[in-house]
Coordinates of C-alpha atoms (C1' of nucleotides) in Angstrom, one line a residue:
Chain A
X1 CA 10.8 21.9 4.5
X2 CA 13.6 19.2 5.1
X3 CA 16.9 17.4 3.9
X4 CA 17.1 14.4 1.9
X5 CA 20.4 12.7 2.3
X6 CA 21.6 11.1 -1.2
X7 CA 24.2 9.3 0.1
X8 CA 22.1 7.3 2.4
X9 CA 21.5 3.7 2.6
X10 CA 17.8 4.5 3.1
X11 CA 16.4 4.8 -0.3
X12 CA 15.1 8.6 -1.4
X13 CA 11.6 8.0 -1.2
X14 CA 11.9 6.4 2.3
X15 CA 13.7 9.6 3.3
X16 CA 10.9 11.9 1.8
X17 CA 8.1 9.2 3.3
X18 CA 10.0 9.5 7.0
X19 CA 10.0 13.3 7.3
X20 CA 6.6 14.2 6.5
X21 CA 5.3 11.4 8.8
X22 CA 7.7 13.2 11.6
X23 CA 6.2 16.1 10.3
X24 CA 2.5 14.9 10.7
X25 CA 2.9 12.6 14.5
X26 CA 4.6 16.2 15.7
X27 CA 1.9 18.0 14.4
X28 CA 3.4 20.6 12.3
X29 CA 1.1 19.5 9.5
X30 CA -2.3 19.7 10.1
X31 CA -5.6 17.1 9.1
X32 CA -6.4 18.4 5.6
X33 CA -3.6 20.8 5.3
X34 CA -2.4 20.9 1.5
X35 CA 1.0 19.6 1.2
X36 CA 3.5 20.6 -2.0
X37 CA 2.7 19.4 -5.3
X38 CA 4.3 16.6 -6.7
X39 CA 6.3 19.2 -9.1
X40 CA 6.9 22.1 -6.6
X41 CA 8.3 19.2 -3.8
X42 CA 11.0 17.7 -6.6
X43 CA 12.0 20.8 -7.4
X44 CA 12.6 22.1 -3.6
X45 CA 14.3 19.0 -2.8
X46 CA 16.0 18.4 -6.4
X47 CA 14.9 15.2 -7.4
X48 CA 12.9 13.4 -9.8
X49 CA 8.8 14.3 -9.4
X50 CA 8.5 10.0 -9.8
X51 CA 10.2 9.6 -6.4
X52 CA 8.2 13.0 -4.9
X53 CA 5.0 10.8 -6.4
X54 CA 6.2 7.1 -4.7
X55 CA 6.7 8.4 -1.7
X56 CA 3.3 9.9 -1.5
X57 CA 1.4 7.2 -3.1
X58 CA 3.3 5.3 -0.1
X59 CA 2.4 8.2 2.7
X60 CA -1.2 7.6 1.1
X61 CA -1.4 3.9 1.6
X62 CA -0.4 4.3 5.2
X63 CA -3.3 6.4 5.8
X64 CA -1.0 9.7 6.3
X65 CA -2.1 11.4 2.9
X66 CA -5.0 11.3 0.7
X67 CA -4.6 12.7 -3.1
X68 CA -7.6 14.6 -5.4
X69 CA -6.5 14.4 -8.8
X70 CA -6.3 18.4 -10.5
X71 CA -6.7 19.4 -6.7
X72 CA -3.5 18.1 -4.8
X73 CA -2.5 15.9 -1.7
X74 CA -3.6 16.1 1.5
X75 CA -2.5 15.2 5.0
X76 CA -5.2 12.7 6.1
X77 CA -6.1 12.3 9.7
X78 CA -4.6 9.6 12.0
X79 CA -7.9 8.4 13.2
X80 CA -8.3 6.8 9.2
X81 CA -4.3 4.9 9.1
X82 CA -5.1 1.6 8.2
X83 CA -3.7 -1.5 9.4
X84 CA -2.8 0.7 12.4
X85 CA -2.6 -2.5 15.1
X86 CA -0.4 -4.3 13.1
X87 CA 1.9 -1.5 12.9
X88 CA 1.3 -0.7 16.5
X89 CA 2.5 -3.9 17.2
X90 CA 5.8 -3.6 15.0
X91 CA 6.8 -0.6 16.8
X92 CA 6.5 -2.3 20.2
X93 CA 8.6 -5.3 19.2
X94 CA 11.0 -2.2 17.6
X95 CA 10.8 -0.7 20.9
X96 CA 11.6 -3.5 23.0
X97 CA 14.3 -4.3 20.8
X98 CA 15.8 -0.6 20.8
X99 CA 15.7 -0.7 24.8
X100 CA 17.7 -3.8 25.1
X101 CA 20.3 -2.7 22.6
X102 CA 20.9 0.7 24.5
X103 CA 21.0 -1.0 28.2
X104 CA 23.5 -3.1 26.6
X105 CA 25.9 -0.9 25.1
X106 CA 25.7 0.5 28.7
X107 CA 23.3 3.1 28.8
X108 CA 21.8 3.7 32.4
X109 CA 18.1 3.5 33.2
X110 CA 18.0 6.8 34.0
X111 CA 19.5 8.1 30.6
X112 CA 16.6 6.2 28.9
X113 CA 13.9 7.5 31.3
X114 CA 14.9 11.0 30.9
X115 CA 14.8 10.1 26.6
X116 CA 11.1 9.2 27.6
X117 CA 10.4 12.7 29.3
X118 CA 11.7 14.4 26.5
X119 CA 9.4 12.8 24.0
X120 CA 6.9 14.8 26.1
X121 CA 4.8 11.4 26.7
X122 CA 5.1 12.6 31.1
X123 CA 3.3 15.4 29.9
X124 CA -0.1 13.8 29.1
X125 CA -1.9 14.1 25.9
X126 CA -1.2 17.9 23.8
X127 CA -3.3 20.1 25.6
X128 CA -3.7 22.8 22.9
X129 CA -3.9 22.0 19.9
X130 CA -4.1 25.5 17.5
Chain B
X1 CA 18.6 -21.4 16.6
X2 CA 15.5 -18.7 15.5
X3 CA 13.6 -18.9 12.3
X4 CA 13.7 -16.8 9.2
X5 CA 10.8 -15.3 7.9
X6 CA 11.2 -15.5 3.8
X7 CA 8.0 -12.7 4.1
X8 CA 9.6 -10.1 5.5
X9 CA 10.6 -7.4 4.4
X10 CA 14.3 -7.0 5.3
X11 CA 16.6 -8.7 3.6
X12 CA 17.5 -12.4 5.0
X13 CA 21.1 -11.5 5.7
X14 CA 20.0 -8.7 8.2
X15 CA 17.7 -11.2 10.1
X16 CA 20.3 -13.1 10.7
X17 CA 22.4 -10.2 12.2
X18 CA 19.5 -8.6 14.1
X19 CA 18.4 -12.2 15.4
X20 CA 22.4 -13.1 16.7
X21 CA 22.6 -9.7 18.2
X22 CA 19.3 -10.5 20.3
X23 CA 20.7 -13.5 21.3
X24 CA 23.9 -11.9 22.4
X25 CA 21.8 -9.1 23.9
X26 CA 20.2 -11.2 25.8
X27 CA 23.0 -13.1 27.1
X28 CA 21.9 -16.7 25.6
X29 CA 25.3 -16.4 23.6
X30 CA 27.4 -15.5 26.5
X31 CA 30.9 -13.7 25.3
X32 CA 33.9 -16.2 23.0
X33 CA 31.2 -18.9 22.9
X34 CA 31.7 -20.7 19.6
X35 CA 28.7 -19.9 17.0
X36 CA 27.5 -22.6 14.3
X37 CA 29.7 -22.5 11.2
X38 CA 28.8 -20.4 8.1
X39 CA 27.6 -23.9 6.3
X40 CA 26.2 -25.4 9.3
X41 CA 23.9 -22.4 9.6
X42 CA 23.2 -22.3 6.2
X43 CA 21.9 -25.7 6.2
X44 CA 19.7 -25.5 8.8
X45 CA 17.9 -22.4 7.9
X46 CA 17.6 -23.6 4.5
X47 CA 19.2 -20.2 2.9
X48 CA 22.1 -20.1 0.3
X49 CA 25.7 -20.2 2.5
X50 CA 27.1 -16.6 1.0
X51 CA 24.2 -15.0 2.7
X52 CA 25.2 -16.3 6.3
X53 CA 28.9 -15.0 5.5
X54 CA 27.8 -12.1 4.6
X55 CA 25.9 -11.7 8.2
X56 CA 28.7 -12.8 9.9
X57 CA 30.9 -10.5 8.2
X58 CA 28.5 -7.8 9.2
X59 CA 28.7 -9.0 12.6
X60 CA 32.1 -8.9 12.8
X61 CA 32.1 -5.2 11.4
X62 CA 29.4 -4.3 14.1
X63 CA 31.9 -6.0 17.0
X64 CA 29.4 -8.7 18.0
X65 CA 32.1 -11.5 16.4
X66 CA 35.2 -12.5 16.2
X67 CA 36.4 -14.8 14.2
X68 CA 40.1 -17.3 14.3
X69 CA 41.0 -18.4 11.1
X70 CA 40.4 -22.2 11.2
X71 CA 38.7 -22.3 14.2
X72 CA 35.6 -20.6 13.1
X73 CA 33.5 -17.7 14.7
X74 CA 33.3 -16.8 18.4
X75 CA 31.2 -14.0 20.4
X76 CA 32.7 -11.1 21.4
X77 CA 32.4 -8.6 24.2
X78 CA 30.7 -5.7 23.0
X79 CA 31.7 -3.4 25.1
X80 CA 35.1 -3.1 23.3
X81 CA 32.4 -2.5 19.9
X82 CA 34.1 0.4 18.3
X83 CA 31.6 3.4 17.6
X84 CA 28.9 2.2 20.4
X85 CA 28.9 6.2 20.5
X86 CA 27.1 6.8 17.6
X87 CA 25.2 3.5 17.7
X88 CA 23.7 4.7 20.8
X89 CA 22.7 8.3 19.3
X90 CA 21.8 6.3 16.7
X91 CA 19.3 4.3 19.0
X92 CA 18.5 7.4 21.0
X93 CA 16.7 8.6 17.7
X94 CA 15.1 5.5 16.7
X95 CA 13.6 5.5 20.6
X96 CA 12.0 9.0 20.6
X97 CA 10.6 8.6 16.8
X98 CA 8.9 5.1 18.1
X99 CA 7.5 6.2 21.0
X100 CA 6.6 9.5 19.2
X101 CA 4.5 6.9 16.5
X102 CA 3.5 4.9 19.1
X103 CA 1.5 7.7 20.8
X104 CA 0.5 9.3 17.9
X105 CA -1.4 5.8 16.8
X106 CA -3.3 6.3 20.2
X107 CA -1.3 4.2 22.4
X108 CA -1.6 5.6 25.7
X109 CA 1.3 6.6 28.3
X110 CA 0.5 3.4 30.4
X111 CA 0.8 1.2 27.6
X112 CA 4.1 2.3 27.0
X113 CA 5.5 2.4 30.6
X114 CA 4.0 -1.3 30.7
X115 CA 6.6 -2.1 27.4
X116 CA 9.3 -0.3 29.6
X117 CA 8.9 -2.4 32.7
X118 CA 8.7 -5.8 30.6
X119 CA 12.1 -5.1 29.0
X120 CA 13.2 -5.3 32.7
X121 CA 14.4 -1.8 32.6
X122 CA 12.8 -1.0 35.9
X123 CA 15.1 -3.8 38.0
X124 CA 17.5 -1.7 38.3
X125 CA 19.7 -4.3 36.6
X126 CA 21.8 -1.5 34.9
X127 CA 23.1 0.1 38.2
X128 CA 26.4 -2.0 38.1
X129 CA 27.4 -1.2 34.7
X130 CA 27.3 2.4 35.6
Chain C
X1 CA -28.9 16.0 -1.9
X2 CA -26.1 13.7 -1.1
X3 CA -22.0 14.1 -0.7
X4 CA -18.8 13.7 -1.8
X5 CA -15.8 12.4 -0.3
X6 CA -12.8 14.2 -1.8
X7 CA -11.0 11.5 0.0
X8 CA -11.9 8.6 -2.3
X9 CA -9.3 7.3 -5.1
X10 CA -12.9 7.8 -7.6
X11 CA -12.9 11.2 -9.6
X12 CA -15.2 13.6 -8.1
X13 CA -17.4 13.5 -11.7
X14 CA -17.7 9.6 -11.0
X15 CA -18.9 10.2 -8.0
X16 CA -21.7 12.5 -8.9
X17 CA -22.4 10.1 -11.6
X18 CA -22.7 7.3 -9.6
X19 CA -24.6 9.2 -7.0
X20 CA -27.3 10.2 -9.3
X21 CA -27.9 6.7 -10.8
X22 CA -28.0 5.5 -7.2
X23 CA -31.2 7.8 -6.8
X24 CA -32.7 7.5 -10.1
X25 CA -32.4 3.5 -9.6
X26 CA -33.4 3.8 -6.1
X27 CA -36.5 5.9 -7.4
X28 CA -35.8 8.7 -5.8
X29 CA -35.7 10.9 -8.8
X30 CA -38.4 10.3 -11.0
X31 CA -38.5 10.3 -14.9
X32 CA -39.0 13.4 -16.2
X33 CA -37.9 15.1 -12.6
X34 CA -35.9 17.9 -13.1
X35 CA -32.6 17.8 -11.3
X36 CA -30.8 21.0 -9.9
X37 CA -29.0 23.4 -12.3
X38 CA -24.9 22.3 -12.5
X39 CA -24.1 25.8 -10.7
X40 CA -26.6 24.8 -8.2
X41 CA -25.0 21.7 -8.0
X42 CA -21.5 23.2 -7.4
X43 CA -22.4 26.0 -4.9
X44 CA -24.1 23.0 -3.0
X45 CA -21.2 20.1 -2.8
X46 CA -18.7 23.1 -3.2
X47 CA -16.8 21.9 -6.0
X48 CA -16.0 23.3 -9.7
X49 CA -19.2 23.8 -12.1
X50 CA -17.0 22.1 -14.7
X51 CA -16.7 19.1 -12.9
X52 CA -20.5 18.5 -12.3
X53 CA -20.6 19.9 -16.4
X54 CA -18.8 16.4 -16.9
X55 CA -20.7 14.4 -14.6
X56 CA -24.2 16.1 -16.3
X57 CA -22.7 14.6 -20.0
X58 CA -22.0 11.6 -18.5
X59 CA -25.3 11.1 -17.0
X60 CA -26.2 12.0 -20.4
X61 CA -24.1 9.9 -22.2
X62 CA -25.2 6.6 -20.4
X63 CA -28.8 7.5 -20.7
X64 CA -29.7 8.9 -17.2
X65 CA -30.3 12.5 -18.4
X66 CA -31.4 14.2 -21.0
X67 CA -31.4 17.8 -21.5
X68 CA -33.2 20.7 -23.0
X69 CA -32.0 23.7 -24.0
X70 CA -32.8 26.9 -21.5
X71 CA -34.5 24.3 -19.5
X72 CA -32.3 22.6 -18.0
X73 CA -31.4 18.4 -17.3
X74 CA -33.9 16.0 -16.2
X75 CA -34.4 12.6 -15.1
X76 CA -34.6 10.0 -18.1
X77 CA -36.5 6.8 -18.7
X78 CA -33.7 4.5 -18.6
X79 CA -35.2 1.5 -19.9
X80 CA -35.0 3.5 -23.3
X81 CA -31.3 3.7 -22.9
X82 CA -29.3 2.6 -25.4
X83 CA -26.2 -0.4 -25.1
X84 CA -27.4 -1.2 -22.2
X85 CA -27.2 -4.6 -23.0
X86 CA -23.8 -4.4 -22.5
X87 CA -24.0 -2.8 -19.9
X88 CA -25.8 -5.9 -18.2
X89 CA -23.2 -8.1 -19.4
X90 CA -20.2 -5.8 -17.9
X91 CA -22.3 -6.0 -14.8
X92 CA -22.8 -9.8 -14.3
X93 CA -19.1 -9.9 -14.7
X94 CA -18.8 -7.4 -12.2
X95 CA -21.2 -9.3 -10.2
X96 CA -19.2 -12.6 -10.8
X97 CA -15.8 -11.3 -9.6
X98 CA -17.7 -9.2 -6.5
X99 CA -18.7 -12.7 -5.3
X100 CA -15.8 -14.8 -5.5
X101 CA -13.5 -12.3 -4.0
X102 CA -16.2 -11.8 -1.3
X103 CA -16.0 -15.9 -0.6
X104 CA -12.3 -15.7 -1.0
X105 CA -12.1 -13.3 2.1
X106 CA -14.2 -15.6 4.3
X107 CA -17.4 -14.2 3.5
X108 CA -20.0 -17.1 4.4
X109 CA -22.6 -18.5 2.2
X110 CA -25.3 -17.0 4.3
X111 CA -23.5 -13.7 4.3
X112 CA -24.2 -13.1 0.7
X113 CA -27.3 -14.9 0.4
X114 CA -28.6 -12.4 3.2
X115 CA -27.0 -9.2 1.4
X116 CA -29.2 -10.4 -1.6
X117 CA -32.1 -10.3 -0.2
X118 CA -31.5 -6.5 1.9
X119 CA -31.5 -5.5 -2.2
X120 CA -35.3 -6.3 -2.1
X121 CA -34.7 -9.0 -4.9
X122 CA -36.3 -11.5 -2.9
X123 CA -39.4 -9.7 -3.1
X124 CA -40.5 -10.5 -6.4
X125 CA -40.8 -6.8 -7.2
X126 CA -39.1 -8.0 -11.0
X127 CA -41.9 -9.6 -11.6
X128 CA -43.9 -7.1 -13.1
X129 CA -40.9 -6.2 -15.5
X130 CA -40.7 -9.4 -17.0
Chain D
X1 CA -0.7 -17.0 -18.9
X2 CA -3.1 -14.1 -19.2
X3 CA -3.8 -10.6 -22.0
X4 CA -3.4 -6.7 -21.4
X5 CA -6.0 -4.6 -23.5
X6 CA -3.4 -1.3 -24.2
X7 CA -6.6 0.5 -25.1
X8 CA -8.3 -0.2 -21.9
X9 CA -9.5 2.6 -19.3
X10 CA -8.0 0.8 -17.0
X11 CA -4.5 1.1 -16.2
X12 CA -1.9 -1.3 -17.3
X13 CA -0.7 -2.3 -14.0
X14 CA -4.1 -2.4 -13.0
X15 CA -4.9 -4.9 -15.1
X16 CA -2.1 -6.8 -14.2
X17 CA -3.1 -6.7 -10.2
X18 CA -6.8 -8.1 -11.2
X19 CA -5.7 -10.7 -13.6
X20 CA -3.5 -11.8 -10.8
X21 CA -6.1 -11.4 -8.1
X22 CA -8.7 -13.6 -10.0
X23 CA -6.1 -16.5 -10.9
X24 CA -5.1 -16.2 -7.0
X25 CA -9.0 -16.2 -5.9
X26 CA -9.8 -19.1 -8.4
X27 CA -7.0 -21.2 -7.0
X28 CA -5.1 -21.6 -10.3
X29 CA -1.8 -19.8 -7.9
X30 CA -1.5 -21.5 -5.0
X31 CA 0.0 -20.3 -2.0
X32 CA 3.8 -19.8 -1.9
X33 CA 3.9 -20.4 -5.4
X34 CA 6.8 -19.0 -7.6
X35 CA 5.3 -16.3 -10.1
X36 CA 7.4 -15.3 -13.0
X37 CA 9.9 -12.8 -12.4
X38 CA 9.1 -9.2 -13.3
X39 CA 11.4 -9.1 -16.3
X40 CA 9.7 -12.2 -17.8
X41 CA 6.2 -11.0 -16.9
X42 CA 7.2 -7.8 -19.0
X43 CA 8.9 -9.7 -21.7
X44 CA 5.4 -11.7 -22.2
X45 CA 3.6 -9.0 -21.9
X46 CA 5.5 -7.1 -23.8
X47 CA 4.7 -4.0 -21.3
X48 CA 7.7 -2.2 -19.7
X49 CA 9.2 -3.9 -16.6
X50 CA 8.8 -0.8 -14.0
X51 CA 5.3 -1.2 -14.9
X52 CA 4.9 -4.6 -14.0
X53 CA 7.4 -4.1 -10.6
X54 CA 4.5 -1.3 -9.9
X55 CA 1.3 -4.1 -10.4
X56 CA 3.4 -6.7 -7.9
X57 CA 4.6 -4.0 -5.2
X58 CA 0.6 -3.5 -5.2
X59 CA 0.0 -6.7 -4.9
X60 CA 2.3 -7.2 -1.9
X61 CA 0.8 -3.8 -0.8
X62 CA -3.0 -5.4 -0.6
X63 CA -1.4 -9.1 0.3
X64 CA -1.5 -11.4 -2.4
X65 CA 2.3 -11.6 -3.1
X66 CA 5.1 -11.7 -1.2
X67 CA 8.9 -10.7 -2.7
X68 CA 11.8 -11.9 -1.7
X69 CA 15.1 -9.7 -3.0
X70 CA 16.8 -11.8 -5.1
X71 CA 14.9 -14.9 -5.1
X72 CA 11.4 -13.5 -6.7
X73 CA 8.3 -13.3 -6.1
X74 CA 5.7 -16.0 -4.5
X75 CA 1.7 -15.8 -3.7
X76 CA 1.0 -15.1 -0.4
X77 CA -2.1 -16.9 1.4
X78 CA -5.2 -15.4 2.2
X79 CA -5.5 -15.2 5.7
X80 CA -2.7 -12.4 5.6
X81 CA -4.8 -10.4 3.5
X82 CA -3.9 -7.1 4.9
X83 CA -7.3 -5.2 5.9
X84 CA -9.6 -7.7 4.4
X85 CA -12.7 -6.3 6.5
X86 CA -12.7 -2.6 4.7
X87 CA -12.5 -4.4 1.8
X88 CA -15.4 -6.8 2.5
X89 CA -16.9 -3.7 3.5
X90 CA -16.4 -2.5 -0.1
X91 CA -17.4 -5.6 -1.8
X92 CA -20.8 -5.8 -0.3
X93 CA -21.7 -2.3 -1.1
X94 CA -20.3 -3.2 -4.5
X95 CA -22.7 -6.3 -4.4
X96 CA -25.4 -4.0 -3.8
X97 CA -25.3 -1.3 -6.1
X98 CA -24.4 -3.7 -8.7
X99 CA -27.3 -5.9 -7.9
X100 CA -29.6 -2.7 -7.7
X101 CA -28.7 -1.6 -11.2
X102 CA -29.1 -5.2 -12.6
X103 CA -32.7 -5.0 -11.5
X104 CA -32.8 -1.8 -12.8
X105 CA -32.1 -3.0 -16.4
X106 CA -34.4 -5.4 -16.1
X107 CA -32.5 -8.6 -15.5
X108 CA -35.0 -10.8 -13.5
X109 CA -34.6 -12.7 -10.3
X110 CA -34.2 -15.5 -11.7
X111 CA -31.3 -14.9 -14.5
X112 CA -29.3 -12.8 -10.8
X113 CA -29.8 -15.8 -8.8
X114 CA -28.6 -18.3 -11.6
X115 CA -25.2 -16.2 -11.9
X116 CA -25.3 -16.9 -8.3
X117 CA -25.2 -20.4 -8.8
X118 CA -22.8 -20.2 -11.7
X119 CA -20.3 -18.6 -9.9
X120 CA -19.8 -22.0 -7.7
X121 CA -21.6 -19.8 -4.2
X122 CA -24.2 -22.8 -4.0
X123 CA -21.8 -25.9 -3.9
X124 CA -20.2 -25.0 -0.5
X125 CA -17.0 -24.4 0.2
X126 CA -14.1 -25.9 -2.3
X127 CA -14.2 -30.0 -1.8
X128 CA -10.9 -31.0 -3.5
X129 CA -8.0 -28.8 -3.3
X130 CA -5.4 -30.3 -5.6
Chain E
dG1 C1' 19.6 -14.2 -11.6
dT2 C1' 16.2 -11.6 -8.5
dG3 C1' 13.7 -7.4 -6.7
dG4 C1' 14.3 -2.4 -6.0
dT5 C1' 15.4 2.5 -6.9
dC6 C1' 16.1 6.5 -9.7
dT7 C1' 16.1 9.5 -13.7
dA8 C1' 14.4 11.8 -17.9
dG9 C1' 10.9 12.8 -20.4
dA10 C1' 6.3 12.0 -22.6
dC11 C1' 1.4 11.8 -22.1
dC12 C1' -3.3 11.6 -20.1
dA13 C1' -7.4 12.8 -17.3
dC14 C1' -9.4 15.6 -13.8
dT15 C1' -10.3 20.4 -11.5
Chain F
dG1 C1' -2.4 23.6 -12.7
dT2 C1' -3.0 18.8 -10.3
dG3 C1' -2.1 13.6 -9.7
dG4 C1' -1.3 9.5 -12.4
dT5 C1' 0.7 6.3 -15.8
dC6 C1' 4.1 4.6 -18.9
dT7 C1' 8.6 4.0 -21.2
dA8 C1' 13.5 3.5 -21.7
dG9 C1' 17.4 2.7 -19.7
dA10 C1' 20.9 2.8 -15.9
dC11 C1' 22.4 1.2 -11.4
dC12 C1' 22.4 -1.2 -6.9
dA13 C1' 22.0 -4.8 -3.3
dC14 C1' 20.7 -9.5 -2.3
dA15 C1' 20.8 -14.7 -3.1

DNA sequence: GTGGTCTAGACCACT
DNA sequence: GTGGTCTAGACCACA
C-alpha cells in the first residue's frame, strides 16, 4: 500500500497517519471503504500492531477514519473532519509560509504556478467520481 | 523580536528557527546584520539559553547564519545555502500536499489564488532573480 | 424502529440497549408489548443476530425485558426492576457531572434551565408517581 | 490527589481523563497550572506510565492540557476547548435522556431540581476566583 | 528531568 | 476475527 521510512525524523505512526490521509484527499480510498486491520497493516508494513493502532486512533480523531470494534476501521467521509477551520487555517499560514520560502531560494513565479496546475486545482472540482 | 507559543506543538527550538527564517525571508533581517546574542535572546523570550544555541546552531547548518567567533552571529546570504536543491523539492512537496488538503477540506480554487496573490507572488517581484 | 450509527465509539449492543429504554421510557413500548424477534431485529438494522442476542440479555438484565420461552421478549414493568436504586444514584451523579461540564463550556443558566423543561418535567406529570 | 478503581468498566486511562476533567471543571487546576509529570502520576498511581502518557495526550487531544517536551505538562483554559459545541451538543442530549430515565424511576421533580441547585447552577456564575 | 515513540507480548470485549 | 487496553522495559529528543 505504501513505505514507511524508519530512519526518518518523522515518527512511524506520523508516516502511516500521512499516507492514508494522501491516500483518502486523492481519493484512492473511498467514504466507508474498509481499510486493513490493525494486525494484517503491521504485518504488511513490519511493525508493531500498537503503532498500526495509534496512528489510526489518530486518523480517527481527525475525522479521516471511524473504527467498529469485531468489525474493523473505516475511511470516514470529509464532510464529518472535525475542527476542520482551524486546520484550514493552519494550512493557509503553512502555505503562505512554503510560498515565501520557495520565491526566496529563487524559484520563479512561474515554476510555482505551473506546481498549482499540477495539483489539478485549474481543473475545477473532480468531475467523475467512480 | 516574535513570541513563542509554549502551546504549540513543535518544539521551542524550531520556532525560533522557523520565526528567524521568516524574518530573513522577508527581508526585516537584511543579509550580515548582527542578530541578538544567544543569552540576550534567551532572556527575552523567557526560555532556557541551550535551547536558543541550539536554534542558532540549526541555523547555521540550514545557511541562514553565520557566525565570527567573539563577535557573535550575523545573517547570511542564502543564496550561497548549500542543498537549496533539495530544500526546494522538498518545498515543492509540502506545496502540492497543502493545497491538495486545502481543497479537499472544501476550500475552493478562489480562495486559494486569493492566498497566492497576498504572498505577493503575482508582482512579478521574482522576474529579476531569474 | 429506529437506527444505528456504526460510526459511534458505543458498542452496537449499547446502542440497541439504550435505544430500547429510550422507547420504553418514552412510552412508546408498552408493558407487556411484545417487541420484534432478535432475527427480526438483525435482518431489520442489518447487523449480527448475536449482537441484538446481547443487547436482548441486557435489556433483560437491567429489567427492561423479560422473556418467555417459545414466545418471545416483551416489554417489562420497570418500576418492578430490581437495583434500581442504584441506578438512580449512578444517574444523579451522571446528572451532576452533565451539568457542570455543560456550565464549564459556556452553557448559560437559562440554557439548561430551558433544556429541563423540553423533558416535560415542568409539567408536573411526576406527580402522580409520588 | 485522586483513586483508580482497577476493577472498573471503565478504562484506566479513562478514568484518569475524567478525574482530571472534573478537578479542571471544578476549578481546583487552574489554567497553566503545572500537573505532575507522567512518571509521578504513574508512580502514585501505581498504573504503568504509557498508560497515563495515553490519558494526558487525550487530554491535550479534547483541550484541557497542554505539553511542553521537556518541561511537562500544564492545564490549558477553557476557551481553547477544541470543538466544544459537538460536545455541548452531546451533553444536552446526555441531560435529557438522563433526566428522562430519572423520571422514569420515579425521582420526583422536586428531588431533580434540588440536584440542580446542589450542583451550584442557581448561584450564578463563580463570584470569587481565588 | 520532561514528554514522546516503539516493541513484545498478554488480555479483554464485541461481531 | 476485530479494535482496544495494559504492562514492562528500552530509547530518543528537548529544556
Amino acid at each position: 500500500m505504501f513505505q514507511i521510512d524508519l530512519k526518518s525524523r518523522k515518527a512511524i505512526y506520523e508516516q502511516v497517519v500521512d499516507n492514508f490521509k494522501e491516500l483518502i484527499i486523492a481519493g484512492v480510498l473511498k467514504p466507508d471503504e474498509k481499510v486493513p486491520s490493525v494486525r494484517d497493516m503491521a504485518k504488511e508494513l513490519t511493525i508493531n500492531p500498537n503503532t498500526i493502532q495509534k496512528a489510526y486512533r489518530e486518523l480517527e480523531n481527525r475525522g479521516y477514519f471511524y473504527s467498529v470494534s469485531g468489525l474493523g476501521s473505516f475511511v470516514s467521509v470529509p464532510a464529518e473532519a472535525a475542527g476542520s477551520s482551524h486546520r484550514i487555517k493552519e494550512l493557509k499560514e503553512l502555505f503562505r509560509s512554503t510560498v515565501n520560502e520557495l520565491v526566496f531560494l529563487g524559484c520563479s513565479k512561474e515554476e510555482i504556478l505551473k506546481l498549482m496546475e499540477e495539483t489539478g486545482l485549474s481543473k475545477g472540482k473532480v468531475d467523475e467520481n467512480d
